[in-house]
């Protein structure tokens, strides 16, 4: 069975600063994907960034990047130059066919 | 392409009633998954349909059921509603079959309140 753990229920960051959200996971698969999703208040959940386990290079999407440590089963999300629009709940997720396992989420507040 | 749509967006039902929620996936997507989101339990997987067949099922009682039509639209039904069924129900679609990244695209959700 897959598990995904986010140990930070809430975090805050000042606008323009950098913040890192943590995620650990467990799986018996050797090749898999990991995602970070963003769910803004009362808005749709959207995919922020994805990582393929067999790729050693960490994924980057504009201000969002990951630190993927396969041996440690760690998958953290770094948001650089935080903006007010980054305020949202962030979920770490691991898909398994059409069934994704989600962490409990981290509520991030960006303060002006 | 149009995104994932869910109807209705909001529902208020009484205990004991039943409810049907609808999800239209992104055009061309054959996989539709349903999740229940609550503050206490987070996001929990209900089931997934692929080409009209239930391919995965979560740990929910039999009161929760679903189906998928030939056009990939999906419905989920909850019978004999309980107060604990109050939640945001999310639908997600994906274009992938076996293998692949299973990147899921989510709808806005249906907020169900059971009184």
mmCIF file of C-alpha atoms in Angstrom:
data_model
loop_
_atom_site.group_PDB
_atom_site.id
_atom_site.type_symbol
_atom_site.label_atom_id
_atom_site.label_comp_id
_atom_site.label_asym_id
_atom_site.label_seq_id
_atom_site.Cartn_x
_atom_site.Cartn_y
_atom_site.Cartn_z
ATOM 1 C CA UNK A 1 0.000 0.000 0.000
ATOM 2 C CA UNK A 2 1.161 3.516 -0.746
ATOM 3 C CA UNK A 3 1.295 6.221 1.895
ATOM 4 C CA UNK A 4 1.901 9.948 1.610
ATOM 5 C CA UNK A 5 2.648 12.084 4.652
ATOM 6 C CA UNK A 6 2.700 15.849 4.994
ATOM 7 C CA UNK A 7 3.795 16.826 8.459
ATOM 8 C CA UNK A 8 3.147 20.569 8.252
ATOM 9 C CA UNK A 9 -0.571 21.350 8.563
ATOM 10 C CA UNK A 10 -0.027 25.101 8.268
ATOM 11 C CA UNK A 11 2.727 27.390 7.118
ATOM 12 C CA UNK A 12 3.099 31.062 6.395
ATOM 13 C CA UNK A 13 5.601 33.105 4.434
ATOM 14 C CA UNK A 14 6.142 36.747 3.656
ATOM 15 C CA UNK A 15 5.556 37.909 0.119
ATOM 16 C CA UNK A 16 8.690 37.587 -2.068
ATOM 17 C CA UNK A 17 10.337 35.090 0.295
ATOM 18 C CA UNK A 18 10.967 31.368 -0.233
ATOM 19 C CA UNK A 19 9.122 28.560 1.488
ATOM 20 C CA UNK A 20 9.541 24.782 1.426
ATOM 21 C CA UNK A 21 6.732 22.312 1.987
ATOM 22 C CA UNK A 22 7.629 18.785 3.058
ATOM 23 C CA UNK A 23 6.306 15.444 1.916
ATOM 24 C CA UNK A 24 7.418 11.882 2.559
ATOM 25 C CA UNK A 25 5.997 8.802 0.959
ATOM 26 C CA UNK A 26 6.247 5.068 0.894
ATOM 27 C CA UNK A 27 5.777 2.681 -1.996
ATOM 28 C CA UNK A 28 7.030 -0.693 -3.103
ATOM 29 C CA UNK A 29 7.142 0.402 -6.732
ATOM 30 C CA UNK A 30 10.442 1.186 -8.372
ATOM 31 C CA UNK A 31 9.065 3.520 -10.987
ATOM 32 C CA UNK A 32 6.363 5.965 -10.046
ATOM 33 C CA UNK A 33 5.253 9.575 -10.244
ATOM 34 C CA UNK A 34 4.794 12.197 -7.567
ATOM 35 C CA UNK A 35 2.705 15.328 -7.842
ATOM 36 C CA UNK A 36 2.092 18.540 -5.979
ATOM 37 C CA UNK A 37 -1.408 19.958 -6.326
ATOM 38 C CA UNK A 38 -2.613 23.409 -5.291
ATOM 39 C CA UNK A 39 -6.158 24.073 -4.060
ATOM 40 C CA UNK A 40 -6.826 27.808 -3.620
ATOM 41 C CA UNK A 41 -9.679 28.799 -1.297
ATOM 42 C CA UNK A 42 -12.992 27.858 -2.921
ATOM 43 C CA UNK A 43 -11.295 27.152 -6.216
ATOM 44 C CA UNK A 44 -10.357 24.184 -8.305
ATOM 45 C CA UNK A 45 -7.421 21.919 -7.534
ATOM 46 C CA UNK A 46 -4.666 22.260 -10.109
ATOM 47 C CA UNK A 47 -1.430 20.417 -10.739
ATOM 48 C CA UNK A 48 1.624 22.442 -9.788
ATOM 49 C CA UNK A 49 4.490 20.141 -10.613
ATOM 50 C CA UNK A 50 5.262 16.484 -11.309
ATOM 51 C CA UNK A 51 8.294 14.283 -10.802
ATOM 52 C CA UNK A 52 9.084 10.944 -12.406
ATOM 53 C CA UNK A 53 10.963 8.690 -10.019
ATOM 54 C CA UNK A 54 13.427 7.381 -12.596
ATOM 55 C CA UNK A 55 14.535 10.913 -13.464
ATOM 56 C CA UNK A 56 17.347 12.077 -11.237
ATOM 57 C CA UNK A 57 16.899 15.725 -12.145
ATOM 58 C CA UNK A 58 14.551 17.676 -9.911
ATOM 59 C CA UNK A 59 11.519 19.116 -11.692
ATOM 60 C CA UNK A 60 11.108 22.868 -12.016
ATOM 61 C CA UNK A 61 8.129 24.945 -13.151
ATOM 62 C CA UNK A 62 8.851 28.675 -13.001
ATOM 63 C CA UNK A 63 8.911 29.609 -9.291
ATOM 64 C CA UNK A 64 8.113 26.068 -8.188
ATOM 65 C CA UNK A 65 10.741 23.376 -7.814
ATOM 66 C CA UNK A 66 11.063 20.088 -6.003
ATOM 67 C CA UNK A 67 13.763 18.390 -4.020
ATOM 68 C CA UNK A 68 13.298 14.711 -4.787
ATOM 69 C CA UNK A 69 15.313 12.321 -2.633
ATOM 70 C CA UNK A 70 14.400 8.840 -3.821
ATOM 71 C CA UNK A 71 16.404 6.904 -1.254
ATOM 72 C CA UNK A 72 14.927 8.934 1.583
ATOM 73 C CA UNK A 73 11.462 8.852 -0.024
ATOM 74 C CA UNK A 74 11.198 12.585 0.332
ATOM 75 C CA UNK A 75 9.547 15.004 -2.092
ATOM 76 C CA UNK A 76 9.537 18.631 -0.942
ATOM 77 C CA UNK A 77 8.158 21.634 -2.820
ATOM 78 C CA UNK A 78 10.007 24.932 -2.874
ATOM 79 C CA UNK A 79 8.173 28.114 -3.802
ATOM 80 C CA UNK A 80 10.455 31.019 -4.606
ATOM 81 C CA UNK A 81 9.442 34.681 -4.668
ATOM 82 C CA UNK A 82 6.127 33.846 -2.969
ATOM 83 C CA UNK A 83 3.106 35.762 -4.211
ATOM 84 C CA UNK A 84 -0.251 36.458 -2.587
ATOM 85 C CA UNK A 85 -1.859 34.186 -5.184
ATOM 86 C CA UNK A 86 0.160 31.268 -3.835
ATOM 87 C CA UNK A 87 -2.083 31.226 -0.767
ATOM 88 C CA UNK A 88 -3.731 27.814 -0.943
ATOM 89 C CA UNK A 89 -3.753 24.288 0.398
ATOM 90 C CA UNK A 90 -1.020 22.175 -1.155
ATOM 91 C CA UNK A 91 -1.306 18.441 -1.520
ATOM 92 C CA UNK A 92 1.416 15.950 -2.221
ATOM 93 C CA UNK A 93 0.075 12.971 -4.168
ATOM 94 C CA UNK A 94 1.140 9.655 -5.614
ATOM 95 C CA UNK A 95 -0.932 8.152 -8.418
ATOM 96 C CA UNK A 96 -1.535 4.450 -8.769
ATOM 97 C CA UNK A 97 -3.463 3.919 -11.985
ATOM 98 C CA UNK A 98 -6.550 6.145 -11.582
ATOM 99 C CA UNK A 99 -6.314 6.133 -7.810
ATOM 100 C CA UNK A 100 -4.174 8.789 -6.207
ATOM 101 C CA UNK A 101 -3.063 8.764 -2.598
ATOM 102 C CA UNK A 102 -2.945 12.251 -1.134
ATOM 103 C CA UNK A 103 -1.242 13.664 1.911
ATOM 104 C CA UNK A 104 -3.341 15.573 4.431
ATOM 105 C CA UNK A 105 -2.317 18.876 2.890
ATOM 106 C CA UNK A 106 -0.435 21.968 4.006
ATOM 107 C CA UNK A 107 -2.270 25.266 4.228
ATOM 108 C CA UNK A 108 0.080 27.976 3.037
ATOM 109 C CA UNK A 109 -0.616 31.627 3.730
ATOM 110 C CA UNK A 110 1.407 34.290 1.966
ATOM 111 C CA UNK A 111 1.462 37.515 3.963
ATOM 112 C CA UNK A 112 1.866 40.950 2.384
ATOM 113 C CA UNK B 1 -10.499 22.114 -24.338
ATOM 114 C CA UNK B 2 -13.199 22.553 -21.758
ATOM 115 C CA UNK B 3 -12.241 21.475 -18.266
ATOM 116 C CA UNK B 4 -13.857 18.947 -15.987
ATOM 117 C CA UNK B 5 -17.366 19.987 -15.062
ATOM 118 C CA UNK B 6 -19.453 18.826 -12.142
ATOM 119 C CA UNK B 7 -23.128 19.320 -11.471
ATOM 120 C CA UNK B 8 -24.683 20.423 -9.313
ATOM 121 C CA UNK B 9 -22.190 22.631 -7.509
ATOM 122 C CA UNK B 10 -24.158 22.692 -4.272
ATOM 123 C CA UNK B 11 -26.691 20.327 -2.755
ATOM 124 C CA UNK B 12 -28.596 20.196 0.497
ATOM 125 C CA UNK B 13 -30.229 16.892 1.361
ATOM 126 C CA UNK B 14 -31.888 15.316 4.364
ATOM 127 C CA UNK B 15 -30.707 12.198 6.151
ATOM 128 C CA UNK B 16 -32.058 9.082 4.527
ATOM 129 C CA UNK B 17 -32.406 10.591 1.087
ATOM 130 C CA UNK B 18 -30.300 9.649 -1.901
ATOM 131 C CA UNK B 19 -28.304 11.867 -4.217
ATOM 132 C CA UNK B 20 -26.732 11.639 -7.673
ATOM 133 C CA UNK B 21 -23.741 13.714 -8.684
ATOM 134 C CA UNK B 22 -22.551 14.129 -12.261
ATOM 135 C CA UNK B 23 -19.117 14.628 -13.789
ATOM 136 C CA UNK B 24 -18.155 15.386 -17.373
ATOM 137 C CA UNK B 25 -14.459 14.746 -18.043
ATOM 138 C CA UNK B 26 -12.188 16.573 -20.413
ATOM 139 C CA UNK B 27 -12.880 15.513 -23.970
ATOM 140 C CA UNK B 28 -10.852 12.412 -24.822
ATOM 141 C CA UNK B 29 -10.237 11.407 -21.208
ATOM 142 C CA UNK B 30 -11.442 7.904 -20.464
ATOM 143 C CA UNK B 31 -10.568 7.671 -16.775
ATOM 144 C CA UNK B 32 -12.790 9.339 -14.192
ATOM 145 C CA UNK B 33 -12.040 9.179 -10.483
ATOM 146 C CA UNK B 34 -14.106 10.355 -7.535
ATOM 147 C CA UNK B 35 -12.806 11.649 -4.213
ATOM 148 C CA UNK B 36 -14.438 12.758 -0.990
ATOM 149 C CA UNK B 37 -12.843 15.741 0.722
ATOM 150 C CA UNK B 38 -13.599 16.578 4.344
ATOM 151 C CA UNK B 39 -11.686 18.690 6.871
ATOM 152 C CA UNK B 40 -11.167 15.729 9.169
ATOM 153 C CA UNK B 41 -10.361 12.958 6.684
ATOM 154 C CA UNK B 42 -8.703 14.884 3.880
ATOM 155 C CA UNK B 43 -9.006 13.528 0.357
ATOM 156 C CA UNK B 44 -10.231 9.964 0.183
ATOM 157 C CA UNK B 45 -10.536 7.928 -2.969
ATOM 158 C CA UNK B 46 -13.986 6.573 -3.751
ATOM 159 C CA UNK B 47 -13.653 4.808 -7.105
ATOM 160 C CA UNK B 48 -12.326 5.070 -10.615
ATOM 161 C CA UNK B 49 -13.945 4.211 -13.908
ATOM 162 C CA UNK B 50 -12.175 3.555 -17.144
ATOM 163 C CA UNK B 51 -14.053 2.799 -20.352
ATOM 164 C CA UNK B 52 -17.309 2.190 -18.457
ATOM 165 C CA UNK B 53 -15.701 -0.315 -16.054
ATOM 166 C CA UNK B 54 -14.936 0.245 -12.406
ATOM 167 C CA UNK B 55 -11.217 -0.312 -12.229
ATOM 168 C CA UNK B 56 -10.412 0.766 -8.663
ATOM 169 C CA UNK B 57 -12.470 1.073 -5.523
ATOM 170 C CA UNK B 58 -11.748 2.722 -2.195
ATOM 171 C CA UNK B 59 -12.922 1.735 1.263
ATOM 172 C CA UNK B 60 -16.393 3.189 1.283
ATOM 173 C CA UNK B 61 -19.639 1.404 2.147
ATOM 174 C CA UNK B 62 -21.907 0.029 -0.549
ATOM 175 C CA UNK B 63 -24.143 3.093 -0.216
ATOM 176 C CA UNK B 64 -21.637 4.791 -2.493
ATOM 177 C CA UNK B 65 -21.827 3.671 -6.084
ATOM 178 C CA UNK B 66 -20.990 4.981 -9.486
ATOM 179 C CA UNK B 67 -21.111 4.372 -13.171
ATOM 180 C CA UNK B 68 -19.644 5.634 -16.374
ATOM 181 C CA UNK B 69 -21.358 6.084 -19.696
ATOM 182 C CA UNK B 70 -20.056 5.455 -23.190
ATOM 183 C CA UNK B 71 -19.233 9.162 -23.575
ATOM 184 C CA UNK B 72 -17.054 8.911 -20.422
ATOM 185 C CA UNK B 73 -19.422 11.012 -18.336
ATOM 186 C CA UNK B 74 -19.723 9.599 -14.855
ATOM 187 C CA UNK B 75 -22.232 9.686 -12.062
ATOM 188 C CA UNK B 76 -21.914 8.766 -8.449
ATOM 189 C CA UNK B 77 -24.823 7.931 -6.226
ATOM 190 C CA UNK B 78 -25.087 7.957 -2.462
ATOM 191 C CA UNK B 79 -28.102 6.247 -0.951
ATOM 192 C CA UNK B 80 -29.486 6.555 2.567
ATOM 193 C CA UNK B 81 -27.542 9.712 3.282
ATOM 194 C CA UNK B 82 -25.913 10.174 6.671
ATOM 195 C CA UNK B 83 -24.726 13.370 8.332
ATOM 196 C CA UNK B 84 -21.147 12.189 7.860
ATOM 197 C CA UNK B 85 -21.572 12.202 4.097
ATOM 198 C CA UNK B 86 -21.435 16.000 4.129
ATOM 199 C CA UNK B 87 -18.342 16.779 2.090
ATOM 200 C CA UNK B 88 -16.899 18.205 -1.082
ATOM 201 C CA UNK B 89 -17.019 15.528 -3.770
ATOM 202 C CA UNK B 90 -14.331 15.936 -6.382
ATOM 203 C CA UNK B 91 -14.190 14.362 -9.777
ATOM 204 C CA UNK B 92 -10.937 14.044 -11.706
ATOM 205 C CA UNK B 93 -10.270 12.889 -15.232
ATOM 206 C CA UNK B 94 -7.165 11.513 -16.850
ATOM 207 C CA UNK B 95 -6.218 10.447 -20.326
ATOM 208 C CA UNK B 96 -4.003 7.561 -19.305
ATOM 209 C CA UNK B 97 -4.698 3.861 -19.486
ATOM 210 C CA UNK B 98 -2.413 1.338 -17.809
ATOM 211 C CA UNK B 99 0.974 2.871 -17.124
ATOM 212 C CA UNK B 100 1.722 6.541 -17.604
ATOM 213 C CA UNK B 101 1.747 9.435 -15.202
ATOM 214 C CA UNK B 102 -1.998 9.530 -14.442
ATOM 215 C CA UNK B 103 -1.963 13.281 -14.226
ATOM 216 C CA UNK B 104 -5.443 14.104 -13.054
ATOM 217 C CA UNK B 105 -7.492 17.182 -13.852
ATOM 218 C CA UNK B 106 -10.009 18.108 -11.205
ATOM 219 C CA UNK B 107 -13.460 19.590 -11.421
ATOM 220 C CA UNK B 108 -14.708 22.331 -9.085
ATOM 221 C CA UNK B 109 -16.488 19.811 -6.890
ATOM 222 C CA UNK B 110 -19.995 19.349 -5.571
ATOM 223 C CA UNK B 111 -20.549 20.580 -2.028
ATOM 224 C CA UNK B 112 -23.030 18.207 -0.382
ATOM 225 C CA UNK B 113 -24.627 19.141 2.918
ATOM 226 C CA UNK B 114 -26.718 16.554 4.723
ATOM 227 C CA UNK B 115 -29.070 17.874 7.416
#
